[in-house]
Amino acid sequence: MVLSEHFRCAEEIIKFSNEQFYDGRLVPLRLPTRSERLSPSIVDVRVRDGVKIGKTNEKEADKIVEMIQEFTSDITQATAPRSIGVISLVGDEQSRLIRGRLLDVIGPHLMARHRVLIGDPPSFQG
């Protein structure tokens, strides 16, 4: 049996899986409310000069921290915080690196305000 409808996340987020694994047949049915919308819902950034050493990539971590710092310092976000998720596909080591650097840069208050969650794919499931 193949999944035919998807209710869990916005169309932008499920689009990759839909194209790669369902040949575009998966029907996304989740319509985010106005307060839940963030455009774009997903950001994929290629860091050209990053180098993976072991299971971490410091340049990638720095870029992600920079992007989140810009987002959380935006005055419009100060009045309407949105949750932020960072999914590391290279493993938990990268997640810990990003989390530590982000705590140093924006602090625990803004991380809590924006409900920042950083982890590997299994930590975002369920």
mmCIF file of C-alpha atoms in Angstrom, residues 11-26:
data_model
loop_
_atom_site.group_PDB
_atom_site.id
_atom_site.type_symbol
_atom_site.label_atom_id
_atom_site.label_comp_id
_atom_site.label_asym_id
_atom_site.label_seq_id
_atom_site.Cartn_x
_atom_site.Cartn_y
_atom_site.Cartn_z
ATOM 1 C CA GLU A 11 3.298 21.417 0.450
ATOM 2 C CA GLU A 12 6.717 23.098 0.091
ATOM 3 C CA ILE A 13 8.162 20.773 2.703
ATOM 4 C CA ILE A 14 6.756 17.488 1.362
ATOM 5 C CA LYS A 15 7.411 18.430 -2.268
ATOM 6 C CA PHE A 16 10.877 16.828 -2.430
ATOM 7 C CA SER A 17 9.681 13.482 -1.085
ATOM 8 C CA ASN A 18 6.607 13.619 -3.286
ATOM 9 C CA GLU A 19 8.720 14.052 -6.414
ATOM 10 C CA GLN A 20 11.468 11.603 -5.430
ATOM 11 C CA PHE A 21 9.451 8.755 -3.968
ATOM 12 C CA TYR A 22 5.806 9.147 -5.009
ATOM 13 C CA ASP A 23 6.225 10.334 -8.610
ATOM 14 C CA GLY A 24 4.154 13.415 -7.724
ATOM 15 C CA ARG A 25 1.079 11.333 -6.805
ATOM 16 C CA LEU A 26 1.039 12.297 -3.115
#
